[in-house]
PDB file of C-alpha atoms in Angstrom:
ATOM      1  CA  MET P  14      33.224 -59.657 -73.004  1.00 46.00           C
ATOM      2  CA  SER P  15      33.594 -60.783 -76.676  1.00 44.00           C
ATOM      3  CA  PHE P  16      33.127 -64.164 -78.300  1.00 45.00           C
ATOM      4  CA  TYR P  17      35.418 -65.517 -81.093  1.00 45.00           C
ATOM      5  CA  TYR P  18      33.908 -67.909 -83.386  1.00 43.00           C
ATOM      6  CA  ARG P  19      36.179 -68.998 -86.329  1.00 46.00           C
ATOM      7  CA  ARG P  20      38.200 -65.493 -86.277  1.00 47.00           C
ATOM      8  CA  LEU P  21      35.038 -63.348 -86.090  1.00 45.00           C
ATOM      9  CA  LEU P  22      34.755 -61.107 -83.135  1.00 45.00           C
ATOM     10  CA  ILE P  23      31.134 -61.145 -82.082  1.00 45.00           C
ATOM     11  CA  LYS P  24      29.977 -58.370 -79.378  1.00 47.00           C
ATOM     12  CA  PRO P  25      27.234 -59.486 -76.925  1.00 47.00           C
ATOM     13  CA  SER P  26      24.646 -57.479 -78.333  1.00 50.00           C
ATOM     14  CA  LEU P  27      25.177 -58.840 -82.039  1.00 46.00           C
ATOM     15  CA  SER P  28      25.377 -62.297 -80.683  1.00 48.00           C
ATOM     16  CA  CYS P  29      22.191 -62.003 -78.730  1.00 50.00           C
ATOM     17  CA  THR P  30      20.361 -60.793 -81.875  1.00 52.00           C
ATOM     18  CA  LEU P  31      21.987 -63.570 -84.120  1.00 50.00           C
ATOM     19  CA  TYR P  32      20.765 -66.186 -81.342  1.00 54.00           C
ATOM     20  CA  TYR P  33      17.114 -64.737 -81.286  1.00 53.00           C
ATOM     21  CA  SER P  34      17.135 -64.284 -85.300  1.00 56.00           C
ATOM     22  CA  VAL P  35      18.356 -67.986 -85.809  1.00 55.00           C
ATOM     23  CA  CYS P  36      15.621 -69.295 -83.035  1.00 54.00           C
ATOM     24  CA  PHE P  37      12.778 -67.197 -84.852  1.00 52.00           C
ATOM     25  CA  SER P  38      13.824 -68.470 -88.030  1.00 55.00           C
ATOM     26  CA  LEU P  39      13.771 -72.045 -87.041  1.00 53.00           C
ATOM     27  CA  LEU P  40      10.178 -71.737 -85.327  1.00 52.00           C
ATOM     28  CA  ILE P  41       9.064 -70.175 -88.782  1.00 56.00           C
ATOM     29  CA  CYS P  42      10.633 -72.974 -90.863  1.00 53.00           C
ATOM     30  CA  CYS P  43       9.376 -75.888 -89.011  1.00 54.00           C
ATOM     31  CA  PRO P  44       5.879 -77.135 -89.972  1.00 56.00           C
ATOM     32  CA  LEU P  45       3.416 -77.733 -87.229  1.00 56.00           C
ATOM     33  CA  TYR P  46       1.250 -80.455 -87.458  1.00 57.00           C
ATOM     34  CA  ALA P  47      -2.194 -81.487 -85.686  1.00 55.00           C
ATOM     35  CA  ALA P  48      -2.243 -85.084 -84.010  1.00 56.00           C
ATOM     36  CA  GLN P  49      -3.512 -87.467 -86.629  1.00 57.00           C
ATOM     37  CA  PHE P  50      -7.102 -88.006 -84.896  1.00 61.00           C
ATOM     38  CA  ASP P  51      -7.713 -84.354 -83.677  1.00 77.00           C
ATOM     39  CA  ALA P  52     -11.484 -83.406 -84.140  1.00 88.00           C
ATOM     40  CA  LEU P  53     -11.031 -79.815 -83.855  1.00 94.00           C
ATOM     41  CA  GLU P  54      -8.871 -77.518 -86.024  1.00 94.00           C
ATOM     42  CA  TYR P  55      -8.175 -73.775 -86.413  1.00 95.00           C
ATOM     43  CA  SER P  56      -6.610 -71.904 -89.265  1.00 95.00           C
ATOM     44  CA  ALA P  57      -5.969 -68.356 -89.977  1.00 97.00           C
ATOM     45  CA  SER P  58      -3.987 -66.357 -92.827  1.00 96.00           C
ATOM     46  CA  ILE P  59      -3.510 -62.843 -94.157  1.00 96.00           C
ATOM     47  CA  ASN P  60      -2.844 -62.352 -97.880  1.00 94.00           C
ATOM     48  CA  GLN P  61      -1.813 -59.112 -99.638  1.00 93.00           C
ATOM     49  CA  ALA P  62      -2.260 -58.433-103.370  1.00 90.00           C
ATOM     50  CA  TRP P  63      -1.542 -55.540-105.497  1.00 90.00           C
ATOM     51  CA  ASP P  64      -3.623 -54.932-108.704  1.00 87.00           C
ATOM     52  CA  ASN P  65      -2.677 -52.248-111.011  1.00 86.00           C
ATOM     53  CA  ASN P  66      -5.778 -52.570-112.945  1.00 85.00           C
ATOM     54  CA  LEU P  67      -8.395 -53.182-110.531  1.00 81.00           C
ATOM     55  CA  PHE P  68     -11.583 -52.288-112.629  1.00 79.00           C
ATOM     56  CA  ARG P  69     -10.000 -53.734-115.865  1.00 78.00           C
ATOM     57  CA  ALA P  70     -10.471 -50.247-117.575  1.00 79.00           C
ATOM     58  CA  LYS P  71      -8.756 -49.450-120.993  1.00 80.00           C
ATOM     59  CA  GLN P  72      -8.146 -45.818-119.887  1.00 81.00           C
ATOM     60  CA  ASN P  73      -7.806 -44.444-116.354  1.00 80.00           C
ATOM     61  CA  ALA P  74      -6.362 -47.741-114.609  1.00 82.00           C
ATOM     62  CA  SER P  75      -7.153 -47.607-110.861  1.00 82.00           C
ATOM     63  CA  SER P  76      -4.551 -49.575-108.785  1.00 86.00           C
ATOM     64  CA  ASP P  77      -5.296 -50.843-105.109  1.00 87.00           C
ATOM     65  CA  GLN P  78      -3.899 -53.027-102.585  1.00 90.00           C
ATOM     66  CA  ILE P  79      -6.138 -55.625-101.395  1.00 90.00           C
ATOM     67  CA  THR P  80      -5.710 -57.501 -98.045  1.00 93.00           C
ATOM     68  CA  THR P  81      -7.561 -60.554 -97.223  1.00 92.00           C
ATOM     69  CA  PHE P  82      -8.016 -61.820 -93.568  1.00 96.00           C
ATOM     70  CA  ARG P  83      -9.252 -65.157 -93.017  1.00 96.00           C
ATOM     71  CA  ALA P  84      -9.933 -67.223 -89.781  1.00 97.00           C
ATOM     72  CA  GLY P  85     -11.853 -70.662 -89.730  1.00 97.00           C
ATOM     73  CA  VAL P  86     -12.487 -73.602 -87.662  1.00 97.00           C
ATOM     74  CA  ARG P  87     -13.215 -77.187 -88.629  1.00 96.00           C
ATOM     75  CA  PHE P  88     -14.616 -80.073 -86.541  1.00 96.00           C
ATOM     76  CA  ASP P  89     -14.375 -83.384 -88.140  1.00 95.00           C
ATOM     77  CA  LYS P  90     -15.420 -86.631 -86.042  1.00 94.00           C
ATOM     78  CA  ASP P  91     -16.585 -90.293 -86.496  1.00 93.00           C
ATOM     79  CA  TYR P  92     -18.797 -91.703 -84.319  1.00 90.00           C
ATOM     80  CA  SER P  93     -19.544 -95.465 -84.822  1.00 88.00           C
ATOM     81  CA  LEU P  94     -20.954 -95.528 -88.542  1.00 89.00           C
ATOM     82  CA  GLN P  95     -21.586 -91.873 -88.463  1.00 95.00           C
ATOM     83  CA  ARG P  96     -19.328 -89.043 -89.481  1.00 96.00           C
ATOM     84  CA  PHE P  97     -19.966 -85.127 -88.728  1.00 96.00           C
ATOM     85  CA  LEU P  98     -18.181 -82.544 -90.501  1.00 97.00           C
ATOM     86  CA  VAL P  99     -18.650 -78.776 -89.976  1.00 97.00           C
ATOM     87  CA  ASP P 100     -16.265 -76.077 -91.624  1.00 97.00           C
ATOM     88  CA  VAL P 101     -16.751 -72.463 -90.946  1.00 98.00           C
ATOM     89  CA  ASN P 102     -14.788 -69.622 -92.237  1.00 97.00           C
ATOM     90  CA  TYR P 103     -14.747 -65.718 -91.905  1.00 97.00           C
ATOM     91  CA  VAL P 104     -13.452 -63.798 -94.725  1.00 95.00           C
ATOM     92  CA  ASP P 105     -12.685 -60.040 -94.646  1.00 95.00           C
ATOM     93  CA  TYR P 106     -11.491 -58.121 -97.866  1.00 91.00           C
ATOM     94  CA  GLN P 107     -10.016 -54.710 -97.295  1.00 92.00           C
ATOM     95  CA  TYR P 108      -9.300 -52.328 -99.982  1.00 90.00           C
ATOM     96  CA  GLN P 109      -6.609 -49.341 -99.435  1.00 91.00           C
ATOM     97  CA  LYS P 110      -8.440 -46.898-101.892  1.00 89.00           C
ATOM     98  CA  ASN P 111     -11.655 -48.537-102.831  1.00 83.00           C
ATOM     99  CA  ASP P 112     -13.648 -48.704 -99.636  1.00 85.00           C
ATOM    100  CA  LEU P 113     -17.016 -49.479-101.542  1.00 85.00           C
ATOM    101  CA  LEU P 114     -15.569 -52.606-102.400  1.00 85.00           C
ATOM    102  CA  GLU P 115     -14.813 -53.893 -99.006  1.00 89.00           C
ATOM    103  CA  PHE P 116     -17.058 -56.744 -97.600  1.00 89.00           C
ATOM    104  CA  ASP P 117     -16.878 -59.779 -95.115  1.00 94.00           C
ATOM    105  CA  ALA P 118     -18.576 -63.058 -95.243  1.00 95.00           C
ATOM    106  CA  VAL P 119     -19.069 -66.232 -93.374  1.00 97.00           C
ATOM    107  CA  ASN P 120     -18.768 -69.504 -95.436  1.00 97.00           C
ATOM    108  CA  TYR P 121     -19.435 -72.861 -94.216  1.00 98.00           C
ATOM    109  CA  ASN P 122     -19.825 -76.495 -95.244  1.00 98.00           C
ATOM    110  CA  ALA P 123     -21.529 -78.926 -92.896  1.00 98.00           C
ATOM    111  CA  ALA P 124     -22.327 -82.531 -93.660  1.00 98.00           C
ATOM    112  CA  TRP P 125     -23.616 -85.848 -91.885  1.00 98.00           C
ATOM    113  CA  PHE P 126     -22.339 -88.734 -93.467  1.00 98.00           C
ATOM    114  CA  TRP P 127     -24.933 -91.327 -91.776  1.00 97.00           C
ATOM    115  CA  SER P 128     -25.174 -95.166 -92.146  1.00 96.00           C
ATOM    116  CA  LEU P 129     -28.051 -97.241 -90.830  1.00 94.00           C
ATOM    117  CA  THR P 130     -26.057-100.506 -91.882  1.00 92.00           C
ATOM    118  CA  PRO P 131     -23.111-101.006 -94.154  1.00 90.00           C
ATOM    119  CA  SER P 132     -25.461-101.193 -96.972  1.00 93.00           C
ATOM    120  CA  LEU P 133     -27.680 -98.471 -96.484  1.00 96.00           C
ATOM    121  CA  THR P 134     -25.726 -95.160 -96.217  1.00 96.00           C
ATOM    122  CA  GLY P 135     -26.259 -91.350 -97.050  1.00 97.00           C
ATOM    123  CA  THR P 136     -25.354 -87.742 -96.784  1.00 98.00           C
ATOM    124  CA  ILE P 137     -27.128 -84.524 -95.422  1.00 98.00           C
ATOM    125  CA  SER P 138     -25.320 -81.575 -96.250  1.00 98.00           C
ATOM    126  CA  THR P 139     -25.409 -77.856 -96.433  1.00 98.00           C
ATOM    127  CA  ARG P 140     -22.768 -75.242 -98.051  1.00 98.00           C
ATOM    128  CA  LYS P 141     -22.699 -71.407 -98.517  1.00 97.00           C
ATOM    129  CA  ASN P 142     -19.786 -69.638-100.173  1.00 96.00           C
ATOM    130  CA  LYS P 143     -19.688 -65.915-100.712  1.00 94.00           C
ATOM    131  CA  ALA P 144     -16.889 -64.252-102.691  1.00 89.00           C
ATOM    132  CA  LEU P 145     -15.805 -61.119-104.447  1.00 83.00           C
ATOM    133  CA  LEU P 146     -15.677 -61.721-108.259  1.00 81.00           C
ATOM    134  CA  GLY P 147     -13.068 -59.925-110.471  1.00 75.00           C
ATOM    135  CA  PHE P 148     -13.978 -57.191-112.998  1.00 74.00           C
ATOM    136  CA  ALA P 149     -12.756 -58.998-116.176  1.00 70.00           C
ATOM    137  CA  ASP P 150     -16.411 -59.534-117.393  1.00 70.00           C
ATOM    138  CA  PHE P 151     -18.305 -57.126-114.966  1.00 68.00           C
ATOM    139  CA  ARG P 152     -17.691 -53.489-115.997  1.00 64.00           C
ATOM    140  CA  THR P 153     -19.213 -51.351-113.181  1.00 69.00           C
ATOM    141  CA  PHE P 154     -17.560 -49.784-110.396  1.00 70.00           C
ATOM    142  CA  ALA P 155     -19.561 -51.753-107.508  1.00 74.00           C
ATOM    143  CA  GLN P 156     -19.080 -55.010-105.715  1.00 80.00           C
ATOM    144  CA  ASN P 157     -19.661 -58.221-107.711  1.00 81.00           C
ATOM    145  CA  ILE P 158     -20.418 -60.673-105.117  1.00 88.00           C
ATOM    146  CA  ARG P 159     -21.401 -64.155-105.892  1.00 91.00           C
ATOM    147  CA  THR P 160     -23.126 -66.240-103.333  1.00 94.00           C
ATOM    148  CA  ASP P 161     -23.454 -69.999-103.656  1.00 96.00           C
ATOM    149  CA  GLU P 162     -25.743 -72.188-101.656  1.00 97.00           C
ATOM    150  CA  TYR P 163     -26.431 -75.973-101.717  1.00 96.00           C
ATOM    151  CA  ASN P 164     -28.400 -78.201 -99.813  1.00 98.00           C
ATOM    152  CA  VAL P 165     -27.864 -82.062-100.507  1.00 97.00           C
ATOM    153  CA  PHE P 166     -29.947 -85.256 -99.386  1.00 98.00           C
ATOM    154  CA  ARG P 167     -28.410 -88.500-100.823  1.00 98.00           C
ATOM    155  CA  ALA P 168     -29.225 -92.167 -99.893  1.00 97.00           C
ATOM    156  CA  GLU P 169     -27.597 -95.090-101.079  1.00 96.00           C
ATOM    157  CA  TYR P 170     -28.716 -98.762-100.677  1.00 96.00           C
ATOM    158  CA  SER P 171     -26.243-101.509-102.152  1.00 94.00           C
ATOM    159  CA  PRO P 172     -27.021-104.883-100.513  1.00 90.00           C
ATOM    160  CA  TYR P 173     -24.542-106.857-102.239  1.00 87.00           C
ATOM    161  CA  LYS P 174     -21.723-104.155-103.469  1.00 82.00           C
ATOM    162  CA  VAL P 175     -22.759-105.368-107.140  1.00 88.00           C
ATOM    163  CA  TRP P 176     -25.697-102.865-107.713  1.00 92.00           C
ATOM    164  CA  SER P 177     -26.711 -99.668-106.029  1.00 94.00           C
ATOM    165  CA  LEU P 178     -30.229 -97.897-105.639  1.00 96.00           C
ATOM    166  CA  ILE P 179     -29.398 -94.000-105.210  1.00 96.00           C
ATOM    167  CA  LEU P 180     -31.899 -91.384-104.168  1.00 96.00           C
ATOM    168  CA  GLY P 181     -30.990 -87.899-103.822  1.00 97.00           C
ATOM    169  CA  PHE P 182     -32.309 -84.099-103.576  1.00 95.00           C
ATOM    170  CA  THR P 183     -30.495 -81.074-104.086  1.00 93.00           C
TER     171      THR P 183
END
């Protein structure tokens, strides 16, 4: 059994393949959105990059393929005058030739945006980010990892919205 479509003969195996490829491409092309007030969101990605001169050497350039896997979860919820935000990501760097550079990290950002009254508000937050830096300014053949950690307390009192008194610690 064959199908004719505008003078084109399509065999059943080809028509099934064509049908599934169109359906698959529509799934990939259509963006997916979370509901507006979803408190919990998930994310994942895989990136591949090719570096022709990984260590930025003038002679004996070393090339490598770098694969980065990321997975994360984000929680963002309002309760009355309070807002809670937690964002956690797992990152895994894999190198095809240079195994000594491989590493994984758990990065996070958590904050509590508190409010006792509309005039007295503040933030308590913590953040950690760990990343592998490039070799443009670092000339050894070892891991160059930067870890940033921040802990913040901030309070703001603004009774008439004309002036504010701000207190903060970092």
